[in-house]
Short mmCIF file of C-alpha atoms in Angstrom, two decimals:
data_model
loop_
_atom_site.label_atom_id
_atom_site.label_comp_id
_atom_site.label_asym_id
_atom_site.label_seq_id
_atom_site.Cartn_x
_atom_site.Cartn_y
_atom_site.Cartn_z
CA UNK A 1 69.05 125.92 125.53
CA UNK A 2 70.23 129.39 126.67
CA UNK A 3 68.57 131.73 125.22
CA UNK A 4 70.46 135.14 124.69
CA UNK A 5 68.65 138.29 124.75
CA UNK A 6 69.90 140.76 122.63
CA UNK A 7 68.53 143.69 124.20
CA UNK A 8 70.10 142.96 127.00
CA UNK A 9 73.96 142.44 126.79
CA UNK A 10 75.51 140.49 129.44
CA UNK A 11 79.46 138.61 129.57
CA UNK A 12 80.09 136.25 127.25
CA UNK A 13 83.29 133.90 127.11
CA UNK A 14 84.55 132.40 124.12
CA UNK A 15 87.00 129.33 124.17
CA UNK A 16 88.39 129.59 120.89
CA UNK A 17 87.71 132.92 120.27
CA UNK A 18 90.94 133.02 118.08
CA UNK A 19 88.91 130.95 115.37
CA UNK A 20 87.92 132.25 112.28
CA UNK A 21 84.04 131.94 112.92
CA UNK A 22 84.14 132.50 116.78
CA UNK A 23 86.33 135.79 116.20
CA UNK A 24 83.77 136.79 113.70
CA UNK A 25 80.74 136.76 116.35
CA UNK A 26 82.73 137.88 119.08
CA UNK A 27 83.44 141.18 117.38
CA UNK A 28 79.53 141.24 116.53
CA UNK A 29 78.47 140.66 120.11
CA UNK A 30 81.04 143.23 121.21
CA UNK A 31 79.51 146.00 118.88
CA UNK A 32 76.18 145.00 119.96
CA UNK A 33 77.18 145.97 123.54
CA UNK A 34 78.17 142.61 124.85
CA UNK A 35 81.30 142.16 127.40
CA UNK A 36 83.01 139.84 125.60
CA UNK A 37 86.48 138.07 126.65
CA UNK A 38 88.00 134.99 125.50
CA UNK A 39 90.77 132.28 125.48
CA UNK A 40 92.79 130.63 122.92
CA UNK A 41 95.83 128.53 123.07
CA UNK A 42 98.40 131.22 121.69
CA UNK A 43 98.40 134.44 120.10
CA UNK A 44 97.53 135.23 116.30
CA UNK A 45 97.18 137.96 113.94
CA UNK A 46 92.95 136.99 114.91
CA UNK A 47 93.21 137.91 118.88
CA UNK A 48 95.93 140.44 118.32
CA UNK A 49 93.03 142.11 116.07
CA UNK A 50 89.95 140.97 118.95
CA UNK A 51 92.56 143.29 121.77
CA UNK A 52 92.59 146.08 119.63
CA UNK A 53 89.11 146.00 119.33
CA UNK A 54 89.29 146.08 123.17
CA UNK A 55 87.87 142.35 123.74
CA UNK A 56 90.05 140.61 126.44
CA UNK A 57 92.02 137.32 125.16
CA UNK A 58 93.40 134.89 128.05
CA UNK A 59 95.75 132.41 126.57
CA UNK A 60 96.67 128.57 127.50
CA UNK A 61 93.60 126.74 128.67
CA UNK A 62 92.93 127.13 132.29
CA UNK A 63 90.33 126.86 134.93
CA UNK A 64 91.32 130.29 136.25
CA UNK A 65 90.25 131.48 132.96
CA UNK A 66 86.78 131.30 134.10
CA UNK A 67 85.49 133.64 136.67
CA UNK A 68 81.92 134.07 138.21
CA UNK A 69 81.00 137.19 136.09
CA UNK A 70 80.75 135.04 133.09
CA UNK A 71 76.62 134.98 131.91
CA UNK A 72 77.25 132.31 129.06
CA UNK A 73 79.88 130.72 127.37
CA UNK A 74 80.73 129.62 123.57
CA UNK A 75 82.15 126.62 122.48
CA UNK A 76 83.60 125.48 119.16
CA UNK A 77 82.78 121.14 118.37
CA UNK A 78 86.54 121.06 119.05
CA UNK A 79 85.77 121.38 122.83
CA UNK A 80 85.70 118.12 124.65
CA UNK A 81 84.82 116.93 127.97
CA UNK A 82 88.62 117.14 128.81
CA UNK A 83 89.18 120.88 128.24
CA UNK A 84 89.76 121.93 131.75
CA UNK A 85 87.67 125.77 130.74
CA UNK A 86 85.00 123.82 129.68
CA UNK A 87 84.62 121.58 133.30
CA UNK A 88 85.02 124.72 135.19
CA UNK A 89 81.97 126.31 133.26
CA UNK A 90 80.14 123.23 134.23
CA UNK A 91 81.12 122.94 137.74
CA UNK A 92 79.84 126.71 138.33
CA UNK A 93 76.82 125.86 136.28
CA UNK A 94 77.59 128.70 134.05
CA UNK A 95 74.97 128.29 130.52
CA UNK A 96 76.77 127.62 127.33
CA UNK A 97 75.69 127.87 123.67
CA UNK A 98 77.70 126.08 120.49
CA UNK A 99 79.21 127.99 118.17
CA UNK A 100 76.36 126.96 115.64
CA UNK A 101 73.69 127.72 118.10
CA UNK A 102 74.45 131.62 118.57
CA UNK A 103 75.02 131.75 115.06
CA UNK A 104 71.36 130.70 114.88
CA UNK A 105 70.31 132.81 117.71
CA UNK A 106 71.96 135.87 116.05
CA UNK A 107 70.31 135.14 112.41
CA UNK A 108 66.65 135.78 114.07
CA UNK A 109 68.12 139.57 114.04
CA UNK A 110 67.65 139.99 110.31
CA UNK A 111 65.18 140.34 108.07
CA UNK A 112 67.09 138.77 105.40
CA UNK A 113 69.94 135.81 106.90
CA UNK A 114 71.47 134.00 104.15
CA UNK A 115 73.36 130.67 105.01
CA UNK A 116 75.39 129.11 102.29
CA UNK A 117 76.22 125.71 102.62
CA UNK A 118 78.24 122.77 100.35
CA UNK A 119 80.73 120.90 100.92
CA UNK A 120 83.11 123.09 99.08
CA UNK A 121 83.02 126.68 98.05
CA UNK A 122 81.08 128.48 100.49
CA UNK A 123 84.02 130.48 101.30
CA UNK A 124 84.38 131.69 97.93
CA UNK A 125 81.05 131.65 97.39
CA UNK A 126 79.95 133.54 100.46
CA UNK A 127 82.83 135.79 99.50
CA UNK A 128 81.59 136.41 96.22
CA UNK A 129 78.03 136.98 97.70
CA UNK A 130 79.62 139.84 99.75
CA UNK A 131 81.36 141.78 97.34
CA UNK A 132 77.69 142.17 95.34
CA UNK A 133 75.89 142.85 98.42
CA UNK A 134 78.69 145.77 99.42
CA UNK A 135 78.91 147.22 95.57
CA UNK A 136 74.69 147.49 95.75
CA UNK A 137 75.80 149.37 99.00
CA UNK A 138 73.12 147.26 100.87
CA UNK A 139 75.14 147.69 104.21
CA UNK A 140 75.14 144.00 104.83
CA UNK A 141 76.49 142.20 108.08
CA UNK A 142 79.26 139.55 106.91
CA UNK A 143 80.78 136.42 108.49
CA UNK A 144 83.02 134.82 106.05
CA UNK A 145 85.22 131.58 106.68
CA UNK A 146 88.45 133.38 105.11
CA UNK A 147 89.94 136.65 105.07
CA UNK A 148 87.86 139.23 102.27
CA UNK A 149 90.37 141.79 101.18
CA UNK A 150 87.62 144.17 100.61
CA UNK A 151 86.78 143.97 104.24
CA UNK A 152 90.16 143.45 105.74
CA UNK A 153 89.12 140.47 107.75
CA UNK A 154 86.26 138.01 107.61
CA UNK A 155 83.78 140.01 109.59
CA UNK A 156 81.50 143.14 108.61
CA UNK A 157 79.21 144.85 110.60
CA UNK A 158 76.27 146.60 109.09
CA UNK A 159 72.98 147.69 109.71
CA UNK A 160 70.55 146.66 107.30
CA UNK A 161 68.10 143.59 107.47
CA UNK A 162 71.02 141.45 105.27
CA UNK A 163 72.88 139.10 107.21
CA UNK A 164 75.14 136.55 104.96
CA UNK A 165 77.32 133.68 106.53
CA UNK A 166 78.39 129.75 105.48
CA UNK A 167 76.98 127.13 107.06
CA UNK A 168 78.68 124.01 107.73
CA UNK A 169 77.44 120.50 107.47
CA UNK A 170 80.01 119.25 109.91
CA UNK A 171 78.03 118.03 113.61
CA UNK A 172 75.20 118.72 111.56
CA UNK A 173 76.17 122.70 112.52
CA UNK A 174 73.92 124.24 110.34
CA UNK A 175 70.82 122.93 111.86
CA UNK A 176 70.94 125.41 114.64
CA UNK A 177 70.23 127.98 112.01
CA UNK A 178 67.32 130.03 110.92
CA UNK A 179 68.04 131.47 107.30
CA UNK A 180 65.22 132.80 105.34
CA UNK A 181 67.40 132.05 101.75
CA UNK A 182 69.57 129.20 101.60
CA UNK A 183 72.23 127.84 99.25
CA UNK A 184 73.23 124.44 98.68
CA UNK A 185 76.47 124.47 96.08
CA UNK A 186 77.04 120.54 96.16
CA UNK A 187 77.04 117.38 98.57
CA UNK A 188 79.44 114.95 98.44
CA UNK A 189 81.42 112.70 101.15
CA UNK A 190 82.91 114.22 103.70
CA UNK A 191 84.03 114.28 107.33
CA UNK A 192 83.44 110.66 107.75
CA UNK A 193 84.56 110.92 111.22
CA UNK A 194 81.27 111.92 112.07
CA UNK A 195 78.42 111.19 109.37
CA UNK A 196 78.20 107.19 108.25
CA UNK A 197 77.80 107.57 105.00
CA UNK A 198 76.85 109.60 101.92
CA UNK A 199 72.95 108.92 102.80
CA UNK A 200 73.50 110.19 106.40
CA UNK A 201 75.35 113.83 104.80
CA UNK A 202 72.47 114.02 102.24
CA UNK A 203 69.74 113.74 104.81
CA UNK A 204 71.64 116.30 106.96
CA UNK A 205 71.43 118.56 104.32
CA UNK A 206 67.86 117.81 103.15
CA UNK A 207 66.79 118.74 107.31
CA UNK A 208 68.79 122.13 106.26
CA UNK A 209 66.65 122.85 102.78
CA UNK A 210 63.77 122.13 105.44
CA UNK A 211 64.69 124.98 107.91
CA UNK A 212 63.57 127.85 105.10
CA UNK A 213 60.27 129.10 105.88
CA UNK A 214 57.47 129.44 103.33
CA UNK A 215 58.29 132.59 102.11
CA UNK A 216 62.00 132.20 101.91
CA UNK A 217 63.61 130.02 99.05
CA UNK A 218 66.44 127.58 98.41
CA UNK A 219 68.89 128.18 95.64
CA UNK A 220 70.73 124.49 94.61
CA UNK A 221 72.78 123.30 92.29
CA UNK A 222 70.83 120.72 90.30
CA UNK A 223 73.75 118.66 88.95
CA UNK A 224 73.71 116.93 92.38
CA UNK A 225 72.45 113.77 92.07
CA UNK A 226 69.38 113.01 92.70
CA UNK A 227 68.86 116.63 93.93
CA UNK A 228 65.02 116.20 93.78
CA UNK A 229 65.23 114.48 97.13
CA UNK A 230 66.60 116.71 98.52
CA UNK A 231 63.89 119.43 97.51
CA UNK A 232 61.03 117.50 97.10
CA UNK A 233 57.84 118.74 99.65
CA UNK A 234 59.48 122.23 100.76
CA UNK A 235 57.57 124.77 101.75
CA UNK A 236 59.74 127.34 100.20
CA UNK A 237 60.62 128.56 96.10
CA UNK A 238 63.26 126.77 94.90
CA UNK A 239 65.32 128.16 92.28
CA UNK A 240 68.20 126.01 90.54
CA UNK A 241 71.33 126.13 88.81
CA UNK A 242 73.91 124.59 86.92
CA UNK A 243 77.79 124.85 87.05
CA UNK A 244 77.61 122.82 83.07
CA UNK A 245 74.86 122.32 80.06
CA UNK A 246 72.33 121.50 82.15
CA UNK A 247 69.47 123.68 80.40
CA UNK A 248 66.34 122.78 82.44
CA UNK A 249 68.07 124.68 85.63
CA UNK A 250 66.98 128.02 85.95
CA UNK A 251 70.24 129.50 86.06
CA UNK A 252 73.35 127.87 83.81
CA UNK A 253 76.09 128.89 81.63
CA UNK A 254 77.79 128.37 78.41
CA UNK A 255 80.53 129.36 76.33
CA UNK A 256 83.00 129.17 78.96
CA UNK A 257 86.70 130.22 78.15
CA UNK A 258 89.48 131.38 79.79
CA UNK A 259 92.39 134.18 79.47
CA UNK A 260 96.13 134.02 79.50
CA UNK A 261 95.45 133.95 83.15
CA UNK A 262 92.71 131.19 83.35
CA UNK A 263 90.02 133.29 84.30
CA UNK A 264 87.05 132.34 83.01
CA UNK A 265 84.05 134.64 81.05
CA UNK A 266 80.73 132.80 79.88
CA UNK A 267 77.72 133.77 79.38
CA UNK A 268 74.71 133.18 82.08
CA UNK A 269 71.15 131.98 80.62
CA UNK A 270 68.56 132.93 83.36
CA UNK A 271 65.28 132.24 81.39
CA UNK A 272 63.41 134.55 83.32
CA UNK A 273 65.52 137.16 83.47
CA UNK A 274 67.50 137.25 80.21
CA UNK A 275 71.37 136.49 79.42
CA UNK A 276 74.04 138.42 80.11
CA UNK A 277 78.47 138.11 79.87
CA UNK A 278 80.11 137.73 82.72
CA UNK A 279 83.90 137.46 83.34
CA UNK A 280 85.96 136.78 86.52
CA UNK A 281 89.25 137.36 88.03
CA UNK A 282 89.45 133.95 89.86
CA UNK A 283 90.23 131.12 87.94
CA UNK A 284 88.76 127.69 87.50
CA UNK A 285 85.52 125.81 86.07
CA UNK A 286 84.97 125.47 89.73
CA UNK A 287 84.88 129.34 90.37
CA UNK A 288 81.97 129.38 87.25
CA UNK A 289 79.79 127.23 89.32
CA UNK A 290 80.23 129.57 92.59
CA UNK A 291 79.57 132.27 90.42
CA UNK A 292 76.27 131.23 89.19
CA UNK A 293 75.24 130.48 92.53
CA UNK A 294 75.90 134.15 93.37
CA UNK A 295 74.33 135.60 90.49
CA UNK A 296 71.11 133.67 91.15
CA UNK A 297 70.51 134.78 94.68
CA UNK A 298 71.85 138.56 93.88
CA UNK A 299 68.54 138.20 91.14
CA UNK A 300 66.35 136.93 93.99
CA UNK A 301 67.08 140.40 95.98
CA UNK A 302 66.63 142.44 92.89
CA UNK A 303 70.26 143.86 92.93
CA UNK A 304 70.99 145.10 89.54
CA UNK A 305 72.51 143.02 86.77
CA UNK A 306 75.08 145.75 86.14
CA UNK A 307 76.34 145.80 89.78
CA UNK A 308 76.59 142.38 89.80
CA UNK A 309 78.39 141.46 86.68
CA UNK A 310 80.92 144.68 87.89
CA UNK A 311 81.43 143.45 91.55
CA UNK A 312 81.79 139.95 90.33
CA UNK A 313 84.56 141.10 87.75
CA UNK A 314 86.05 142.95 90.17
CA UNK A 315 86.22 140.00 92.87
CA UNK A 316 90.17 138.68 93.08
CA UNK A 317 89.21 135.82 95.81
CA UNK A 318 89.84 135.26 99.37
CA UNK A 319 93.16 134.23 101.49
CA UNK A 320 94.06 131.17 100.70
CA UNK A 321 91.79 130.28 97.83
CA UNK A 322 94.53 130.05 94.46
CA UNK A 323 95.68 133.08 96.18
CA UNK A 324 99.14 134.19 94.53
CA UNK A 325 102.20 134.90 97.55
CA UNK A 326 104.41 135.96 95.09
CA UNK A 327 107.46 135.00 92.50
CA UNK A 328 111.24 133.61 93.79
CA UNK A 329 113.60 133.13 91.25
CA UNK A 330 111.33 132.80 88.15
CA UNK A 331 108.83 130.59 90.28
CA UNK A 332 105.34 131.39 90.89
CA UNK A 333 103.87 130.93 94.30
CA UNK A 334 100.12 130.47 95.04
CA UNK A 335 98.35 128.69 97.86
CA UNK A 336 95.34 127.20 98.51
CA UNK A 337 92.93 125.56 101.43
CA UNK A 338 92.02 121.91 99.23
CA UNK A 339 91.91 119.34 101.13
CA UNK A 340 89.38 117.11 99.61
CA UNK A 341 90.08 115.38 96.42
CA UNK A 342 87.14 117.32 94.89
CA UNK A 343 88.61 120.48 95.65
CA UNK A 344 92.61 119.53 94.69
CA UNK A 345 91.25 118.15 91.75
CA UNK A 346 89.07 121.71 90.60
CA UNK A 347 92.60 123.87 92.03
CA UNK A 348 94.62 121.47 89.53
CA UNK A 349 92.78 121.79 86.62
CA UNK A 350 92.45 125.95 87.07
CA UNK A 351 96.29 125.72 87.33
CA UNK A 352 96.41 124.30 83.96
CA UNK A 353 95.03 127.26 82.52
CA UNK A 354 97.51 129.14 84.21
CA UNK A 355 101.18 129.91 82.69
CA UNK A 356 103.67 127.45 83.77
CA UNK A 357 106.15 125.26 82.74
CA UNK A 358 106.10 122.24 85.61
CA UNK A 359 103.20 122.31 87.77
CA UNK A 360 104.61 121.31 91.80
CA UNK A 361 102.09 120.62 94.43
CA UNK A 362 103.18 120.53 97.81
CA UNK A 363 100.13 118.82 99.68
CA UNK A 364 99.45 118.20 103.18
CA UNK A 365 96.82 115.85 104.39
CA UNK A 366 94.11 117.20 106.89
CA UNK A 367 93.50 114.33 109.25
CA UNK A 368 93.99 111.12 109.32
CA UNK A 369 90.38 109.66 108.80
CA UNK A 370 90.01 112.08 105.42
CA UNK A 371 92.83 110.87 103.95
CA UNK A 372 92.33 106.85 105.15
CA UNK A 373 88.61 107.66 103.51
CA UNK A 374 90.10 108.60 100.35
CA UNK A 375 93.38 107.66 99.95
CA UNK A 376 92.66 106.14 96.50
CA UNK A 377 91.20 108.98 95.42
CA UNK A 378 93.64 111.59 96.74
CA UNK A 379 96.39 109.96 94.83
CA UNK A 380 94.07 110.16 91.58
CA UNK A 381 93.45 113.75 92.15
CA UNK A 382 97.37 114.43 93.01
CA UNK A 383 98.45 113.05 89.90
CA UNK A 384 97.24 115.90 88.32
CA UNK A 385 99.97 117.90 89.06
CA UNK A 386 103.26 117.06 87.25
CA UNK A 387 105.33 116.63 90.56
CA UNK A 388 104.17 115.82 93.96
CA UNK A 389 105.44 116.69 97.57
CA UNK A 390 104.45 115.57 100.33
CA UNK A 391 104.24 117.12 103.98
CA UNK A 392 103.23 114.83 106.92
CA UNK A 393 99.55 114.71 107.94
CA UNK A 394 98.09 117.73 109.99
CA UNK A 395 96.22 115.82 112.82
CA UNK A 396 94.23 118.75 113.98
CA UNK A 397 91.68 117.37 116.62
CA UNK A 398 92.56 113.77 115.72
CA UNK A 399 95.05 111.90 118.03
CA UNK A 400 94.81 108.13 116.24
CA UNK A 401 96.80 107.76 113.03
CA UNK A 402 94.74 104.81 111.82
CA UNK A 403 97.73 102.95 110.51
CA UNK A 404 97.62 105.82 107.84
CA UNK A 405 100.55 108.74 106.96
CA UNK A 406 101.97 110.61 104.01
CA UNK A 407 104.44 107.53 103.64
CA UNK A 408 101.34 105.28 102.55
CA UNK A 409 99.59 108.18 100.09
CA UNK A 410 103.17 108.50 98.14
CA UNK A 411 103.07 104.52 97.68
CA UNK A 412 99.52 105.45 96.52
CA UNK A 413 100.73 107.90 94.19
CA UNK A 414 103.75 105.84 92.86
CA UNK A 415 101.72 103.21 91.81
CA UNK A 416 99.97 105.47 89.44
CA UNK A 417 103.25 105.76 87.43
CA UNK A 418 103.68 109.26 88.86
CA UNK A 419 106.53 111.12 90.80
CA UNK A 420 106.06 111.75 94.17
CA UNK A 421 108.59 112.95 97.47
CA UNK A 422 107.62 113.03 101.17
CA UNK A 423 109.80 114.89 103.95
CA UNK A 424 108.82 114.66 107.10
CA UNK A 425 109.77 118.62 107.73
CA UNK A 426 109.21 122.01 105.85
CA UNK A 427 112.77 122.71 106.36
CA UNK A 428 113.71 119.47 104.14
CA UNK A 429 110.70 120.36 101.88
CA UNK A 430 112.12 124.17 101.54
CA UNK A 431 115.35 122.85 100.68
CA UNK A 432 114.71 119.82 98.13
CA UNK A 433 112.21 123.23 95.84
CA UNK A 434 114.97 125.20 96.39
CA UNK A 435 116.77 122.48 94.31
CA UNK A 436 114.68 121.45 91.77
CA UNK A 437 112.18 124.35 90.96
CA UNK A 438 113.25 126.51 87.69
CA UNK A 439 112.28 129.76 86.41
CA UNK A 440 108.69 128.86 84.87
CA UNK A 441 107.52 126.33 87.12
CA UNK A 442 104.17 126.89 89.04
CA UNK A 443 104.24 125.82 92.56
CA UNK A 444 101.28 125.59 94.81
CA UNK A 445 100.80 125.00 98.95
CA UNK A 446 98.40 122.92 99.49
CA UNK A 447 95.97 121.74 102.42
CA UNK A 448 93.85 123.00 105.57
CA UNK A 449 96.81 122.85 107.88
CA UNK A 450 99.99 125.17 108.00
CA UNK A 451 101.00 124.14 104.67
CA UNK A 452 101.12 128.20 103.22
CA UNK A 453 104.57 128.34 105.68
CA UNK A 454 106.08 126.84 103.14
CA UNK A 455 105.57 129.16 100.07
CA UNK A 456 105.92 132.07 102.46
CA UNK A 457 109.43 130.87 103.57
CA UNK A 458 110.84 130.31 99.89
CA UNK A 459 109.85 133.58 99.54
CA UNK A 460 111.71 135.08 102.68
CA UNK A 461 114.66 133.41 101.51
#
């Protein structure tokens, strides 16, 4: 593997710079001195941000793209063989690193790297991580999967030893890492299209609890099952938590309730360091669980109680993450990134805490092999809404349908006894809301793909 020396900055290409992740280390590479350029396939508010920064963005994908002052190139696991960038770096023999291993490479930098991993919340979570970290003005380095309004993007730059990103189980990603404290928040099935079974995800991320070093330590959530297994043998501390009643963790909380708003207070039990009230401005059970999570590794790096219970209060959530776009004619319009039953069905139940008269979802699949996997289960989380819309399925790298599409999940849905629409456009979708949304209903976007056009257009018109 390349190996990139840091003291030395050379050119480095990214092909998908305009991701969320690769924009995040391309702006850390080009503070650190590195000549960094870049393709993607069209603009965005991400590269228009990477040029004024200065960093060069080619769009399209073309072998022209790559010229013979380029030292190393990045890829994203959405890079195949086929990607005509890609065969010119190998036909000039050019060395190239994946996305997860110069995140790895870059952690070594840091005295303190923090990866936090699960199969969902580590955007919030990581978020919520960050806002502590900044209010204890420890002058941390940040790469965040979303957009942190604190931060106005998902990148920070510091220069202290604390370096905080997610890590994703997906290609097995996070293996290329080197974090001294890691956080598992929860394993469950996921991206099928590349790990067999639940077995083959837990063992993925029982090789991550395995990268910490003796003197590091692993923060997990203890109501996953079986969660023993997974830390059985390390080397490092271990420190758990529960999300629920689960009173042998070291970290849990109780007396949960929510405002007019659904936000949630409880109180935190931390056996060895006392209890203390906290309350948060993001809503859902879900959002409790990330919370604790965050409050246990804050204690592990001796940041004040006061600072965190203050920067946790004061945390409103990321982009996309039952982030409110506004109000059109009486109706309320929030968005959000679920796309796993798990997550639809924790975004769901916050939204019944929140004021409304009929709850809409307008959902749209993310790839055909999730929502083959769990079609069953989709259609159980769905029905948790009071009305259902569906958008078709957002293929993203996946070109075989499967014999699956929205048409099958509303027959899914139906059969529940529940009521369910699919258009095959956002301009039909737009237009049937228009119709049959009233003053006091609570609408929310839905999904990993382009869904959030939807809310944002109701409100332009």
């Amino acid at each position: 593997m390349y190996k990139i020396d840091f003291d030395h900055p050379v050119s480095i290409y990214f092909i998908g710079i305009g991701g969320i992740s690769m924009s995040g280390l391309a702006e850390i590479l080009a503070d650190a001195g590195f000549r960094v350029s870049g393709s993607d396939w069209k603009s965005s508010s991400i590269t228009r941000a990477l040029e004024e920064k200065g960093i060069q963005v080619k769009y399209g994908e073309s072998p022209e793209h790559i010229t013979d002052d380029i030292d190393c190139a990045v890829l994203t696991s959405a890079v195949h063989d086929t990607n005509l960038e890609y065969q010119a770096i190998r036909e000039k023999g050019i060395p190239y690193l994946s996305r997860a291993e110069l995140l790895g490479q870059l952690m070594r930098n840091y005295d303190t790297p923090v990866a936090i991993s699960g199969t969902h919340g580590k955007t919030t979570t990581t978020s919520m991580v960050s806002e502590i970290l900044l209010r204890a003005g420890t002058d941390p380095t940040l790469s965040i999967g979303g957009i942190l309004k604190t931060i106005g993007g998902n990148v920070r730059i510091g220069r202290s030893g604390y370096f905080v990103t997610e890590a994703c189980e997906y290609t097995n990603s996070f293996l290329s890492f080197f974090p001294k404290v890691g956080i598992i928040l929860n394993i469950e099935e996921d991206h099928l299209d590349f790990f067999k079974d639940l077995d083959d995800i837990r063992r993925s991320f029982r090789a991550f609890a395995e990268l910490l070093p003796e003197d590091g330590c692993l923060i997990i959530n203890s109501d996953i099952s079986d969660h023993q297994k997974i830390t059985e043998g390390l080397s490092c501390r271990v420190v758990t938590y529960s999300a629920g009643d689960n009173t042998s963790a070291d970290y849990y909380p109780s007396d949960i309730c929510y405002d007019e708003s659904g936000h949630p207070s409880f109180l935190l039990h931390a056996p060895s360091k006392g209890e203390a009230t906290f309350t948060l401005r993001v809503p859902g059970q879900h959002n409790v669980s990330n919370a604790v999570a965050s409050i246990a590794l804050a204690d592990l790096l001796e940041i004040d109680r006061s600072v965190t219970m203050e920067a946790l209060h004061n945390f409103s959530g990321t982009d996309r993450r039952f982030e409110y776009k506004g109000t059109v004619g009486g109706v309320t319009i929030i968005d959000d990134y679920a796309h796993h039953p798990t997550e639809i069905t924790a975004t769901l139940q916050a939204a019944a805490n929140y004021p409304h008269r009929t709850l809409w979802c307008v959902f749209q699949p993310h790839t055909y092999s999730r929502t083959k996997a769990f079609l069953k289960d989709f259609a159980q989380s769905l029905s948790l809404a009071d009305k259902v819309v569906l958008a078709d399925i957002y293929a993203a790298r996946e070109t075989d349908n499967l014999g699956i599409s929205s048409g099958t999940l509303k027959q899914e849905i139906e059969a529940l006894g529940h009521e369910c629409y699919y258009f095959p456009t956002f301009d039909e979708i737009e237009n049937f809301l228009l119709e049959n949304c009233i003053n006091g209903d609570l609408l929310i976007t839905m999904g990993a793909g382009d869904v959030h056009k939807i809310g944002e257009n109701l409100l332009g018109k």
